[in-house]
C-alpha positions as a printed NumPy array, in Angstrom:
array([[141.281,  72.161,  58.1  ],
       [141.534,  74.215,  61.288],
       [145.108,  73.999,  62.573],
       [143.912,  74.676,  66.11 ],
       [141.395,  71.9  ,  66.628],
       [141.208,  69.877,  63.415],
       [137.616,  70.701,  62.529],
       [136.695,  72.019,  59.105],
       [137.664,  75.647,  58.526],
       [136.65 ,  75.785,  54.86 ],
       [133.128,  74.636,  55.573],
       [129.501,  75.613,  55.749],
       [127.694,  77.257,  58.624],
       [123.912,  77.65 ,  58.772],
       [122.156,  80.424,  60.683],
       [118.451,  79.707,  61.233],
       [116.057,  82.503,  62.157],
       [113.142,  80.806,  63.922],
       [110.998,  83.932,  63.59 ],
       [111.124,  83.976,  59.781],
       [112.049,  80.305,  59.153],
       [114.831,  81.564,  56.891],
       [118.105,  79.678,  56.676],
       [121.28 ,  81.42 ,  55.615],
       [124.36 ,  79.448,  54.563],
       [127.861,  80.851,  54.934],
       [130.994,  79.453,  53.282],
       [134.512,  80.503,  54.242],
       [137.495,  79.67 ,  52.024],
       [141.184,  80.53 ,  52.013],
       [142.674,  81.287,  48.595],
       [146.241,  80.379,  47.574],
       [147.419,  83.938,  48.211],
       [146.145,  83.78 ,  51.782],
       [143.016,  85.824,  51.162],
       [140.036,  84.691,  53.226],
       [136.742,  84.881,  51.317],
       [133.342,  84.409,  52.881],
       [130.167,  84.298,  50.841],
       [126.61 ,  83.381,  51.652],
       [123.336,  82.384,  50.079],
       [119.829,  81.901,  51.354],
       [118.142,  78.52 ,  51.488],
       [115.626,  79.65 ,  48.879],
       [117.951,  81.085,  46.249],
       [121.058,  78.955,  46.874],
       [123.17 ,  81.388,  44.847],
       [126.799,  80.314,  44.555],
       [129.853,  82.172,  43.304],
       [131.323,  79.869,  40.624],
       [134.499,  81.894,  40.163],
       [135.387,  81.549,  43.837],
       [134.694,  77.825,  43.958],
       [136.637,  77.187,  40.77 ],
       [139.63 ,  79.063,  42.114],
       [139.554,  77.163,  45.398],
       [138.586,  73.621,  44.571],
       [140.889,  73.26 ,  41.552],
       [143.93 ,  74.234,  43.606],
       [145.756,  72.253,  46.286],
       [147.685,  74.435,  48.703],
       [149.6  ,  74.183,  51.927],
       [148.91 ,  77.187,  54.094],
       [149.602,  77.917,  57.751],
       [147.784,  80.78 ,  59.373],
       [147.016,  81.977,  62.855],
       [143.38 ,  80.98 ,  63.186],
       [143.145,  82.335,  66.721],
       [144.563,  85.75 ,  65.741],
       [141.868,  86.174,  63.105],
       [139.225,  85.031,  65.574],
       [140.477,  87.313,  68.349],
       [140.258,  90.366,  66.114],
       [136.603,  89.618,  65.383],
       [135.978,  88.826,  69.057],
       [137.289,  92.274,  70.006],
       [134.803,  93.794,  67.55 ],
       [131.982,  91.748,  69.098],
       [133.048,  92.848,  72.577],
       [132.904,  96.483,  71.536],
       [129.463,  95.888,  70.003],
       [128.199,  94.416,  73.276],
       [129.754,  97.17 ,  75.364],
       [128.245,  99.915,  73.219],
       [124.784,  98.453,  73.841],
       [125.22 ,  97.666,  77.562],
       [124.758,  93.955,  76.849],
       [125.999,  91.217,  79.166],
       [127.187,  88.389,  76.893],
       [127.942,  84.966,  78.36 ],
       [129.513,  81.937,  76.681],
       [127.943,  78.754,  78.095],
       [130.117,  75.665,  77.588],
       [129.794,  72.045,  78.65 ],
       [129.968,  68.475,  77.456],
       [126.823,  67.16 ,  75.696],
       [123.98 ,  66.415,  78.096],
       [125.239,  68.486,  81.018],
       [122.002,  70.462,  81.131],
       [122.844,  73.756,  79.408],
       [119.513,  74.092,  77.631],
       [117.453,  73.07 ,  80.666],
       [119.286,  75.58 ,  82.854],
       [118.892,  78.237,  80.174],
       [115.154,  77.751,  79.674],
       [114.541,  77.766,  83.428],
       [116.626,  80.92 ,  83.828],
       [114.677,  82.697,  81.076],
       [111.302,  81.639,  82.489],
       [112.196,  82.733,  86.01 ],
       [113.743,  86.086,  85.04 ],
       [111.657,  87.126,  81.994],
       [109.944,  89.879,  83.985],
       [113.264,  91.228,  85.295],
       [115.724,  90.74 ,  82.431],
       [115.58 ,  90.642,  78.645],
       [117.492,  87.509,  77.613],
       [118.269,  86.601,  73.987],
       [119.993,  83.397,  72.912],
       [122.433,  82.258,  70.253],
       [122.121,  78.488,  70.137],
       [125.033,  76.435,  68.78 ],
       [124.802,  72.822,  67.602],
       [126.308,  70.845,  64.771],
       [122.842,  70.061,  63.418],
       [119.085,  70.552,  64.129],
       [117.212,  73.451,  65.681],
       [115.769,  71.324,  68.5  ],
       [117.253,  73.32 ,  71.37 ],
       [116.444,  76.643,  69.715],
       [112.796,  75.576,  69.508],
       [112.821,  74.916,  73.262],
       [114.23 ,  78.393,  73.835],
       [111.622,  79.937,  71.542],
       [108.841,  78.414,  73.662],
       [109.956,  80.643,  76.546],
       [109.241,  83.721,  74.435],
       [112.912,  84.628,  74.184],
       [114.528,  85.802,  70.949],
       [116.754,  83.025,  69.589],
       [118.967,  82.311,  66.59 ],
       [120.232,  78.808,  65.765],
       [123.747,  78.358,  64.404],
       [124.544,  74.929,  62.955],
       [128.289,  74.412,  62.639],
       [128.135,  71.279,  60.458],
       [131.435,  69.455,  61.042],
       [132.686,  72.245,  63.317],
       [133.06 ,  71.46 ,  67.009],
       [132.715,  75.004,  68.387],
       [131.321,  78.449,  67.726],
       [133.706,  81.202,  66.676],
       [133.624,  84.989,  66.704],
       [132.601,  85.299,  63.05 ],
       [129.573,  83.058,  63.606],
       [128.559,  85.197,  66.581],
       [128.966,  88.408,  64.583],
       [126.63 ,  87.068,  61.889],
       [124.198,  85.684,  64.439],
       [123.957,  89.029,  66.209],
       [122.97 ,  90.724,  62.958],
       [119.865,  88.549,  62.825],
       [119.227,  88.308,  66.574],
       [119.352,  92.087,  67.08 ],
       [119.194,  91.921,  70.901],
       [117.829,  94.998,  72.701],
       [119.952,  97.479,  74.634],
       [120.592,  96.775,  78.339],
       [119.964,  93.052,  77.972],
       [121.62 ,  89.642,  78.334],
       [122.825,  87.491,  75.418],
       [123.379,  83.847,  76.277],
       [125.588,  81.975,  73.799],
       [125.044,  78.236,  74.166],
       [128.142,  76.729,  72.619],
       [128.437,  73.336,  70.938],
       [128.698,  70.523,  73.5  ],
       [132.456,  70.019,  73.836],
       [134.939,  70.497,  76.695],
       [137.96 ,  71.218,  74.494],
       [137.706,  73.618,  71.555],
       [135.083,  76.109,  72.82 ],
       [137.556,  77.23 ,  75.488],
       [140.103,  78.215,  72.836],
       [137.87 ,  80.607,  70.901],
       [137.041,  84.037,  72.29 ],
       [133.58 ,  85.08 ,  71.103],
       [133.637,  88.584,  72.562],
       [131.755,  87.502,  75.682],
       [132.151,  89.162,  79.073],
       [132.429,  85.83 ,  80.865],
       [132.84 ,  82.147,  80.115],
       [130.573,  79.791,  82.061],
       [131.45 ,  76.086,  82.22 ],
       [128.592,  73.769,  83.179],
       [129.296,  70.383,  84.761],
       [126.634,  67.917,  85.886],
       [126.859,  65.467,  88.763],
       [126.202,  62.66 ,  86.29 ],
       [129.739,  63.226,  85.   ],
       [132.976,  62.497,  86.858],
       [134.108,  64.867,  89.604],
       [137.582,  64.811,  88.053],
       [136.474,  66.612,  84.864],
       [138.388,  69.787,  85.88 ],
       [141.596,  67.737,  85.937],
       [140.85 ,  65.953,  82.659],
       [139.883,  69.148,  80.801],
       [141.862,  71.841,  82.623],
       [141.888,  74.499,  79.914],
       [138.135,  75.067,  79.862],
       [138.024,  75.364,  83.656],
       [141.069,  77.631,  83.684],
       [139.485,  79.87 ,  81.05 ],
       [136.091,  80.091,  82.76 ],
       [134.93 ,  82.735,  85.22 ],
       [132.02 ,  80.624,  86.466],
       [131.43 ,  76.916,  87.052],
       [127.828,  75.78 ,  87.463],
       [127.416,  72.322,  88.958],
       [124.032,  71.105,  87.7  ],
       [121.57 ,  68.301,  88.475],
       [122.404,  68.317,  92.184],
       [118.961,  66.825,  92.843],
       [120.463,  63.571,  91.523],
       [123.258,  63.425,  94.115],
       [121.526,  60.718,  96.216],
       [121.511,  58.456,  93.152],
       [124.997,  58.949,  91.691],
       [128.56 ,  58.394,  92.856],
       [129.829,  61.982,  92.765],
       [132.01 ,  63.747,  95.346],
       [130.985,  67.437,  95.258],
       [133.818,  68.651,  97.48 ],
       [136.447,  66.856,  95.387],
       [135.016,  68.425,  92.243],
       [135.133,  71.899,  93.797],
       [138.676,  71.308,  95.054],
       [139.815,  70.12 ,  91.605],
       [138.228,  73.124,  89.903],
       [139.905,  75.564,  92.304],
       [143.201,  73.733,  91.934],
       [143.003,  74.546,  88.213],
       [141.477,  78.019,  88.665],
       [141.589,  79.509,  92.198],
       [139.423,  82.477,  91.087],
       [136.572,  80.445,  89.597],
       [133.148,  81.201,  91.092],
       [130.998,  78.126,  91.678],
       [127.222,  77.697,  91.829],
       [125.507,  74.43 ,  92.723],
       [122.049,  74.228,  91.167],
       [119.145,  72.057,  90.143],
       [117.124,  73.486,  87.27 ],
       [114.45 ,  70.871,  88.041],
       [113.852,  71.732,  91.709],
       [115.131,  75.311,  91.659],
       [117.749,  74.667,  94.343],
       [120.615,  77.171,  94.186],
       [119.229,  79.126,  91.235],
       [118.702,  82.3  ,  93.283],
       [122.471,  82.792,  93.646],
       [122.999,  82.322,  89.896],
       [120.189,  84.799,  89.183],
       [121.648,  87.339,  91.593],
       [124.983,  87.101,  89.795],
       [123.303,  87.716,  86.437],
       [121.368,  90.74 ,  87.666],
       [124.404,  92.285,  89.351],
       [126.677,  91.794,  86.352],
       [124.113,  93.254,  83.962],
       [124.016,  96.35 ,  86.175],
       [127.806,  96.527,  85.914],
       [127.531,  96.574,  82.102],
       [125.204,  99.544,  82.319],
       [127.694, 101.748,  84.178]])
């Protein structure tokens, strides 16, 4: 059990490569002596390590460990990996249904002739969103977290090995839909982007302050629906800046294209920064 958020730490993660249709399962376990062991098997072979499982599952232990410290070490390695390849990596976070995938697919389609964008897609189950990304022609890897409520740095490290994004490109990490735990876990990204739709409450920054405080960018989506919903844009902006005075805010509609040019300009400029 993860002491940080309560989701399963000794669990199973699946990485799905949509190009090869291969599924790789990863298991992470903590032994009584504190040793962390990770092993994997493919969907086809399903090879287990009986000695490891016997040692773990026949023993009941009480162990406290700094989950975030372990994660942060791996995140630093990911950050160095991105930097060495001039890759702009972004961590996209939101509640379920805020429009992350729609914004992402529109961004890829509009910028595919200017930027190379690869995607790590995070969900508890299914590869539905990854299939939508694949239709744009972008490279994509699906990570299913099972009972986990967020991506972590180790998942990203493994995903990158299969994704193999090109030099001088953008990697978009679409995190599991959740406004709590994703903010706690550094993935090695250059910037965190929190996405909030006008179909949610304008007080979300006050209700979930940590994710807005941790984010560099807030994208307010679905603004084409403003005539039909009770949402105060200025209050939302004021609340977000009350929590994080430095947060940069874009108001967009992925459906109509309104406001996307400013978001695109930010992406292009920050990719250039990574290349210097």
